[in-house]
CSV table of C-alpha atoms in Angstrom, one decimal:
chain,number,residue,atom,x,y,z
C,1,MET,CA,33.0,-10.6,-5.0
C,2,LYS,CA,32.0,-7.6,-6.9
C,3,ILE,CA,29.2,-5.0,-5.3
C,4,ALA,CA,26.6,-2.3,-6.3
C,5,VAL,CA,26.3,0.7,-4.1
C,6,ILE,CA,22.9,2.3,-5.5
C,7,GLY,CA,23.4,6.3,-4.3
C,8,THR,CA,26.6,8.3,-3.4
C,9,GLY,CA,25.8,10.1,-0.6
C,10,TYR,CA,27.6,9.9,2.8
C,11,VAL,CA,26.3,6.5,3.6
C,12,GLY,CA,26.7,4.9,-0.2
C,13,LEU,CA,30.0,6.9,-0.3
C,14,SER,CA,31.4,5.6,2.9
C,15,ASN,CA,30.5,1.9,2.3
C,16,ALA,CA,31.8,2.3,-1.1
C,17,VAL,CA,34.9,3.1,-0.5
C,18,LEU,CA,35.1,0.9,2.6
C,19,LEU,CA,34.3,-2.3,0.7
C,20,SER,CA,36.6,-1.4,-2.6
C,21,GLN,CA,39.4,-2.1,-0.6
C,22,HIS,CA,39.1,-5.5,-0.8
C,23,HIS,CA,36.2,-6.1,-3.3
C,24,GLU,CA,35.1,-4.4,-7.0
C,25,VAL,CA,32.4,-1.7,-6.2
C,26,VAL,CA,30.6,-0.1,-8.7
C,27,ALA,CA,29.0,3.1,-7.3
C,28,LEU,CA,25.8,4.2,-9.5
C,29,ASP,CA,24.1,7.4,-9.0
C,30,ILE,CA,22.3,10.2,-10.8
C,31,LEU,CA,24.4,13.2,-11.2
C,32,LYS,CA,27.2,13.3,-13.7
C,33,GLU,CA,29.2,15.6,-11.2
C,34,LYS,CA,29.5,13.0,-8.6
C,35,VAL,CA,30.2,10.3,-10.5
C,36,ASP,CA,33.1,12.2,-12.7
C,37,LEU,CA,34.3,13.4,-9.1
C,38,ILE,CA,34.5,9.8,-7.7
C,39,ASN,CA,36.3,8.7,-11.0
C,40,ASP,CA,39.0,11.5,-10.6
C,41,ARG,CA,39.4,10.1,-6.7
C,42,LYS,CA,37.8,13.6,-5.3
C,43,CYS,CA,35.7,13.9,-2.8
C,44,PRO,CA,32.0,15.5,-3.7
C,45,ILE,CA,31.1,16.0,-0.2
C,46,ILE,CA,33.3,17.1,3.3
C,47,ASP,CA,34.5,14.5,5.4
C,48,TYR,CA,38.6,14.0,6.2
C,49,GLU,CA,38.9,9.9,6.0
C,50,LEU,CA,36.6,10.1,2.5
C,51,GLU,CA,38.8,13.0,0.9
C,52,THR,CA,42.2,10.7,2.3
C,53,TYR,CA,41.1,7.9,1.2
C,54,LEU,CA,39.7,8.2,-2.3
C,55,ALA,CA,43.0,10.2,-2.9
C,56,GLN,CA,45.3,7.6,-1.2
C,57,LYS,CA,44.6,4.2,-1.2
C,58,VAL,CA,44.7,1.9,-3.7
C,59,LEU,CA,40.6,1.5,-4.2
C,60,ARG,CA,38.8,-1.1,-6.5
C,61,LEU,CA,36.0,1.7,-6.8
C,62,LYS,CA,34.1,2.7,-10.2
C,63,ALA,CA,31.3,5.6,-10.4
C,64,THR,CA,28.7,5.2,-12.9
C,65,LEU,CA,25.5,6.4,-14.0
C,66,ASP,CA,24.7,3.4,-16.0
C,67,LYS,CA,22.4,0.9,-14.4
C,68,GLU,CA,22.7,-2.0,-16.2
C,69,GLU,CA,26.5,-1.6,-15.3
C,70,ALA,CA,26.2,-1.7,-11.5
C,71,TYR,CA,23.8,-4.3,-11.1
C,72,ARG,CA,25.3,-6.9,-13.5
C,73,ASN,CA,26.7,-10.1,-11.7
C,74,ALA,CA,26.3,-8.0,-8.6
C,75,ASP,CA,26.6,-10.1,-4.8
C,76,PHE,CA,25.4,-7.6,-3.5
C,77,VAL,CA,23.6,-4.6,-4.2
C,78,ILE,CA,23.4,-2.0,-1.2
C,79,ILE,CA,20.4,0.6,-1.4
C,80,ALA,CA,21.9,4.0,0.6
C,81,THR,CA,19.2,6.3,-1.4
C,82,PRO,CA,17.4,9.1,0.4
C,83,THR,CA,14.5,8.3,2.1
C,84,ASN,CA,13.0,12.2,3.3
C,85,TYR,CA,10.0,12.4,6.1
C,86,ASP,CA,6.9,13.6,3.8
C,87,PRO,CA,4.6,15.5,6.4
C,88,LYS,CA,1.6,15.0,4.5
C,89,LEU,CA,2.0,11.4,4.3
C,90,ASN,CA,3.2,10.9,7.7
C,91,TYR,CA,5.4,8.7,6.2
C,92,PHE,CA,9.3,8.3,4.9
C,93,ASP,CA,9.3,8.6,1.1
C,94,THR,CA,10.3,4.6,0.3
C,95,SER,CA,10.0,5.5,-3.4
C,96,SER,CA,13.5,5.4,-4.2
C,97,VAL,CA,14.1,2.5,-2.3
C,98,ASP,CA,11.3,0.9,-4.2
C,99,GLY,CA,12.8,1.4,-7.7
C,100,VAL,CA,16.0,0.0,-6.7
C,101,ILE,CA,14.2,-2.7,-5.7
C,102,GLN,CA,12.3,-3.2,-9.2
C,103,ASP,CA,15.6,-3.0,-11.1
C,104,VAL,CA,17.5,-5.3,-8.9
C,105,GLU,CA,14.1,-7.7,-10.1
C,106,LYS,CA,14.6,-6.6,-13.7
C,107,LEU,CA,18.3,-6.8,-13.8
C,108,ASN,CA,20.1,-9.5,-11.5
C,109,ALA,CA,17.4,-11.0,-9.4
C,110,ASP,CA,20.1,-13.0,-8.1
C,111,ALA,CA,21.3,-10.5,-6.2
C,112,THR,CA,21.3,-10.5,-2.0
C,113,ILE,CA,20.2,-6.3,-1.5
C,114,VAL,CA,21.1,-4.8,1.6
C,115,ILE,CA,19.1,-1.5,2.7
C,116,LYS,CA,21.0,1.0,4.3
C,117,SER,CA,18.7,3.5,3.3
C,118,THR,CA,16.3,4.4,7.0
C,119,ILE,CA,12.9,3.1,6.3
C,120,PRO,CA,9.8,2.9,8.3
C,121,VAL,CA,9.3,-0.2,10.6
C,122,GLY,CA,8.3,-2.8,8.7
C,123,TYR,CA,9.1,-1.9,5.4
C,124,THR,CA,11.6,-4.8,5.1
C,125,LEU,CA,9.0,-7.3,5.2
C,126,GLU,CA,6.7,-6.0,3.3
C,127,GLN,CA,9.0,-5.6,0.1
C,128,ARG,CA,9.8,-9.3,0.9
C,129,LYS,CA,5.8,-10.2,0.4
C,130,LYS,CA,5.7,-8.0,-2.7
C,131,HIS,CA,8.9,-9.7,-3.9
C,132,PRO,CA,9.4,-13.2,-3.1
C,133,SER,CA,11.8,-13.9,-5.0
C,134,LEU,CA,14.4,-11.4,-4.1
C,135,LYS,CA,16.6,-11.6,-1.3
C,136,ILE,CA,16.0,-8.4,0.8
C,137,ILE,CA,17.9,-7.3,4.2
C,138,PHE,CA,18.2,-4.4,6.1
C,139,SER,CA,21.1,-3.4,7.7
C,140,PRO,CA,21.1,0.2,9.8
C,141,GLU,CA,24.0,3.1,9.5
C,142,PHE,CA,25.4,4.1,12.2
C,143,LEU,CA,27.7,7.4,10.9
C,144,ARG,CA,28.0,11.0,11.4
C,145,GLU,CA,27.9,13.7,8.9
C,146,GLY,CA,31.7,14.9,8.2
C,147,LYS,CA,32.9,11.3,10.0
C,148,ALA,CA,31.1,9.0,7.5
C,149,LEU,CA,33.8,6.7,7.1
C,150,TYR,CA,35.9,7.1,9.8
C,151,ASP,CA,32.3,5.9,11.7
C,152,ASN,CA,32.6,2.5,9.5
C,153,LEU,CA,36.4,2.3,9.9
C,154,TYR,CA,35.5,2.4,13.6
C,155,PRO,CA,32.3,1.1,14.0
C,156,SER,CA,30.0,1.3,17.4
C,157,ARG,CA,28.5,-2.1,16.4
C,158,ILE,CA,27.3,-3.9,13.0
C,159,VAL,CA,23.3,-4.8,12.7
C,160,VAL,CA,22.2,-6.4,10.2
C,161,GLY,CA,18.6,-7.9,10.0
C,162,GLU,CA,18.6,-11.3,9.3
C,163,HIS,CA,19.9,-14.6,11.0
C,164,SER,CA,21.1,-16.1,7.4
C,165,GLN,CA,24.6,-16.9,5.6
C,166,ASP,CA,24.0,-14.0,3.6
C,167,ALA,CA,23.8,-12.0,6.9
C,168,GLU,CA,27.0,-12.8,8.2
C,169,THR,CA,28.5,-12.5,4.6
C,170,TYR,CA,27.8,-9.2,4.4
C,171,ALA,CA,28.4,-9.0,8.4
C,172,ASN,CA,32.1,-10.1,7.5
C,173,LEU,CA,32.2,-8.0,4.3
C,174,LEU,CA,32.0,-4.9,6.7
C,175,GLU,CA,34.3,-6.4,9.8
C,176,GLU,CA,36.8,-7.1,6.9
C,177,GLY,CA,37.2,-3.3,5.8
C,178,ALA,CA,37.4,-2.1,9.1
C,179,ILE,CA,40.0,-0.9,11.2
C,180,LYS,CA,38.6,-1.3,14.4
C,181,LYS,CA,38.9,-5.2,15.7
C,182,ASP,CA,36.4,-6.9,17.8
C,183,ILE,CA,33.4,-5.3,16.5
C,184,PRO,CA,29.9,-5.8,17.9
C,185,ILE,CA,27.4,-8.1,15.5
C,186,LEU,CA,24.4,-8.0,16.1
C,187,TYR,CA,22.2,-10.7,14.0
C,188,THR,CA,18.2,-9.7,14.4
C,189,ASN,CA,15.0,-10.0,12.7
C,190,PRO,CA,14.7,-7.0,10.1
C,191,THR,CA,11.6,-5.4,11.7
C,192,GLU,CA,13.7,-4.9,15.0
C,193,ALA,CA,16.8,-3.9,13.0
C,194,GLU,CA,14.6,-1.1,11.5
C,195,ALA,CA,13.3,-0.4,15.2
C,196,ILE,CA,16.9,-0.2,16.3
C,197,LYS,CA,17.8,2.7,14.3
C,198,LEU,CA,15.0,5.0,14.6
C,199,PHE,CA,15.3,4.4,18.7
C,200,SER,CA,18.8,4.7,18.0
C,201,ASN,CA,18.5,8.0,16.6
C,202,THR,CA,15.3,9.2,18.8
C,203,TYR,CA,17.2,8.3,21.9
C,204,LEU,CA,20.2,11.1,20.4
C,205,ALA,CA,17.5,13.6,19.7
C,206,LEU,CA,16.2,13.2,22.9
C,207,ARG,CA,20.0,13.8,24.8
C,208,VAL,CA,20.0,17.2,22.4
C,209,ALA,CA,16.7,18.3,23.7
C,210,PHE,CA,17.5,17.4,27.1
C,211,PHE,CA,20.5,19.2,27.9
C,212,ASN,CA,18.9,22.2,25.6
C,213,GLU,CA,16.0,22.5,28.0
C,214,LEU,CA,18.6,22.7,30.8
C,215,ASP,CA,20.4,25.5,28.8
C,216,THR,CA,17.0,27.2,28.3
C,217,TYR,CA,16.2,27.2,32.1
C,218,ALA,CA,19.3,28.3,33.2
C,219,GLU,CA,19.6,31.1,30.1
C,220,ILE,CA,16.3,32.0,31.7
C,221,ARG,CA,17.2,32.1,35.4
C,222,GLY,CA,20.4,34.1,35.1
C,223,LEU,CA,22.4,30.2,36.2
C,224,ASP,CA,25.7,29.0,34.2
C,225,THR,CA,24.6,26.3,31.7
C,226,ARG,CA,28.0,25.1,32.0
C,227,GLU,CA,28.4,24.4,35.5
C,228,ILE,CA,25.6,22.5,35.4
C,229,ILE,CA,26.3,20.5,32.8
C,230,GLU,CA,29.8,19.6,34.4
C,231,GLY,CA,28.0,18.6,37.7
C,232,VAL,CA,25.6,16.2,35.8
C,233,GLY,CA,27.7,14.9,33.8
C,234,LEU,CA,29.9,13.4,36.7
C,235,ASP,CA,27.5,10.9,37.2
C,236,PRO,CA,28.9,8.0,35.2
C,237,ARG,CA,25.1,6.8,34.6
C,238,ILE,CA,24.5,10.3,32.4
C,239,GLY,CA,28.6,10.7,31.2
C,240,ASN,CA,30.1,13.8,29.8
C,241,TYR,CA,29.4,13.7,26.1
C,242,TYR,CA,26.3,14.9,23.5
C,243,ASN,CA,25.5,17.5,25.7
C,244,ASN,CA,26.8,21.0,24.2
C,245,PRO,CA,23.8,23.4,24.0
C,246,SER,CA,22.6,23.9,20.3
C,247,PHE,CA,19.7,25.5,18.4
C,248,GLY,CA,18.2,22.7,18.5
C,249,TYR,CA,18.9,18.9,16.4
C,250,GLY,CA,18.9,18.8,12.5
C,251,GLY,CA,21.0,17.2,9.9
C,252,TYR,CA,20.0,14.4,8.0
C,253,CYS,CA,18.6,12.1,9.8
C,254,LEU,CA,17.8,13.5,13.8
C,255,PRO,CA,14.5,15.4,12.3
C,256,LYS,CA,12.9,12.6,10.3
C,257,ASP,CA,13.9,9.8,12.2
C,258,THR,CA,12.0,11.0,15.2
C,259,LYS,CA,8.8,12.0,13.2
C,260,GLN,CA,9.1,8.5,11.5
C,261,LEU,CA,9.0,7.0,14.7
C,262,LEU,CA,6.1,9.2,16.1
C,263,ALA,CA,4.3,7.8,13.2
C,264,ASN,CA,5.3,4.1,14.1
C,265,TYR,CA,3.4,5.0,17.4
C,266,LYS,CA,0.0,5.5,15.8
C,267,ASP,CA,-2.5,3.3,18.6
C,268,VAL,CA,0.3,3.2,21.1
C,269,PRO,CA,0.4,4.9,24.4
C,270,GLN,CA,3.1,7.1,24.7
C,271,ASN,CA,4.5,11.1,25.8
C,272,ILE,CA,8.2,10.9,25.2
C,273,MET,CA,8.3,11.0,21.3
C,274,THR,CA,5.8,13.4,20.8
C,275,ALA,CA,7.8,15.9,23.7
C,276,ILE,CA,10.9,15.2,21.8
C,277,VAL,CA,9.7,16.6,18.7
C,278,ASP,CA,7.8,19.5,20.4
C,279,ALA,CA,10.8,20.3,21.8
C,280,ASN,CA,13.0,20.6,18.8
C,281,ARG,CA,10.6,23.2,18.0
C,282,THR,CA,10.2,25.0,21.5
C,283,ARG,CA,14.2,25.1,21.5
C,284,LYS,CA,13.7,27.5,18.5
C,285,ASP,CA,11.2,29.7,19.4
C,286,HIS,CA,13.3,30.6,22.2
C,287,ILE,CA,16.1,31.0,20.4
C,288,ALA,CA,14.6,33.2,18.2
C,289,ASP,CA,12.7,35.5,21.1
C,290,MET,CA,16.5,35.8,22.6
C,291,ILE,CA,17.6,37.4,19.6
C,292,ILE,CA,14.3,39.4,18.7
C,293,ALA,CA,14.8,40.7,22.3
C,294,LYS,CA,18.1,42.7,21.5
C,295,ASN,CA,15.8,44.7,18.8
C,296,PRO,CA,18.5,44.1,15.9
C,297,LYS,CA,18.1,45.9,13.1
C,298,VAL,CA,19.6,43.4,11.0
C,299,VAL,CA,20.4,39.7,12.3
C,300,GLY,CA,23.6,38.1,10.5
C,301,SER,CA,23.3,33.9,10.3
C,302,TYR,CA,27.0,33.1,10.6
C,303,ARG,CA,27.3,29.7,8.6
C,304,LEU,CA,24.1,27.1,8.4
C,305,VAL,CA,25.7,23.8,8.1
C,306,MET,CA,24.5,21.7,11.1
C,307,LYS,CA,28.2,20.8,12.5
C,308,SER,CA,31.7,21.6,11.7
C,309,ASN,CA,33.8,19.7,9.4
C,310,SER,CA,30.4,19.4,7.3
C,311,ASP,CA,29.2,20.8,4.2
C,312,ASN,CA,25.2,19.5,4.8
C,313,PHE,CA,22.6,22.6,5.5
C,314,ARG,CA,19.4,20.4,5.1
C,315,GLN,CA,17.3,20.4,8.2
C,316,SER,CA,19.9,22.9,9.9
C,317,SER,CA,18.5,24.1,13.1
C,318,ILE,CA,19.7,27.4,11.9
C,319,GLN,CA,17.3,27.8,9.4
C,320,GLY,CA,14.4,27.5,12.1
C,321,VAL,CA,15.5,30.7,13.9
C,322,MET,CA,15.9,32.5,10.7
C,323,LYS,CA,12.4,31.9,9.9
C,324,ARG,CA,11.4,33.2,13.4
C,325,ILE,CA,13.6,36.0,13.1
C,326,LYS,CA,12.6,37.2,9.6
C,327,ALA,CA,8.8,35.8,10.4
C,328,LYS,CA,9.1,39.1,13.0
C,329,GLY,CA,10.3,41.2,10.2
C,330,ILE,CA,13.7,41.7,10.8
C,331,PRO,CA,16.2,41.0,7.9
C,332,VAL,CA,18.4,37.8,8.2
C,333,VAL,CA,21.7,37.8,6.2
C,334,VAL,CA,24.0,35.1,5.8
C,335,PHE,CA,27.3,34.4,5.8
C,336,GLU,CA,27.9,30.9,4.6
C,337,PRO,CA,30.8,29.9,1.7
C,338,ALA,CA,29.0,26.6,0.4
C,339,ILE,CA,26.6,28.7,-0.8
C,340,ILE,CA,27.2,29.6,-4.7
C,341,GLU,CA,23.8,31.7,-5.2
C,342,ALA,CA,23.3,35.1,-4.1
C,343,GLU,CA,20.3,34.9,-1.7
C,344,PHE,CA,19.1,31.9,0.3
C,345,TYR,CA,15.4,31.7,1.1
C,346,GLY,CA,14.7,35.1,0.6
C,347,SER,CA,17.8,36.1,2.9
C,348,LYS,CA,21.0,38.1,1.3
C,349,VAL,CA,24.4,35.8,1.0
C,350,ILE,CA,27.1,38.0,1.8
C,351,ARG,CA,31.0,36.6,0.9
C,352,ASP,CA,33.0,39.8,2.7
C,353,PHE,CA,33.0,38.4,6.2
C,354,GLU,CA,34.3,42.5,7.1
C,355,GLU,CA,30.9,43.5,5.6
C,356,PHE,CA,28.8,40.7,7.1
C,357,ILE,CA,30.3,42.0,10.8
C,358,ARG,CA,29.4,45.7,9.4
C,359,ILE,CA,25.9,45.2,8.6
C,360,SER,CA,24.8,42.5,11.6
C,361,ASP,CA,23.6,43.9,15.0
C,362,VAL,CA,23.5,40.1,16.1
C,363,ILE,CA,25.7,37.6,14.8
C,364,VAL,CA,23.8,34.1,15.4
C,365,SER,CA,25.9,31.0,15.0
C,366,ASN,CA,24.8,27.7,16.2
C,367,ARG,CA,28.6,26.7,17.0
C,368,PHE,CA,31.0,29.2,17.8
C,369,TYR,CA,33.9,29.5,15.5
C,370,LYS,CA,37.3,31.3,16.2
C,371,GLU,CA,37.0,33.9,13.3
C,372,LEU,CA,33.9,34.7,15.8
C,373,GLU,CA,36.7,35.6,18.6
C,374,GLU,CA,37.7,39.1,18.2
C,375,ILE,CA,33.7,40.1,17.7
C,376,LYS,CA,32.1,37.9,20.2
C,377,GLY,CA,30.3,40.8,21.9
C,378,LYS,CA,28.2,40.8,19.2
C,379,VAL,CA,27.5,36.7,18.6
C,380,TYR,CA,24.8,35.3,20.0
C,381,SER,CA,25.6,31.3,20.2
C,382,ARG,CA,25.0,28.5,23.0
C,383,ASP,CA,27.9,26.6,22.0
C,384,LEU,CA,29.6,26.1,25.7
C,385,PHE,CA,32.3,23.5,25.1
C,386,GLY,CA,33.4,23.9,21.5
C,387,ARG,CA,31.7,20.9,19.9
C,388,ASP,CA,29.4,19.1,18.3
């Protein structure tokens, strides 16, 4: 079978590698440097399993800049292009997905389209009405940054938003490439599949927000956050997971998915969805206030990445904290090896760790790294458990 994967970010590349173990996969991207890296079997993003599979496994995978090469004779076209939340429109920007669907209609209308990009609830049915001759399926992705291929090799579940032979064939492709056996597979209507994605990520954001607000309470009242969380987590209905305090939820998915779900609630009664979005802003306000209260002349931001083993700092929570500190006139310097520029949004990037320590009165770190152990008296972090 020939499969085209459009987009080579975490979602696209992990799916391309997974499926190319057994099938011919052509991955399409617009960046030549990414295409060249993939064809040289080098991973353009930080992900241990992706790096290992690209370097060591026999994969029928080719990356290209050529649309026709990707779409030609493809049985499935998997869309994994970015859909950022547009705060002005109060809606996901689906223009990249729209463009791929139009390309498929022109170049290979017989292919089955599988949308993996996160989209608004109702989008798939809208596209089916606009393109009645095309087969369009939505199948949500549930993966973590830095563990994208791992989460496809050992998926929690496979959800496909259609009841059809094409849906079963696609689910079988994912199951075939996985290592995990007896994977739960759920076939739903397309709109329900879209809702599953948004509600899943919003629940995760809710959990982050809950434990962050627990931590805020404990910090202000002088209580031991760790003891409270451990006691709460002993209830099996709550569990001892996804409960490590942070500066707020961030990254590729949770900020935009929570806002999109809230937008989908127009004319629907709710309180919690608004509170989840508001709680993330309040948490950043609190973190910034605690740092400002230390009266630093210079604040050092140690790493901007959202989580360990990742090179992504898009929408990372520490950036929101930095903005609030700088708004009070306090200079912020950055230590982040993933940045090659001399400045990051007006903050000087310092490459020498010793100089960074010397300059910074307070060092802010969303996650506590072992390199900070010797200077932990200078460090402000709410990381209690040393994990994401």
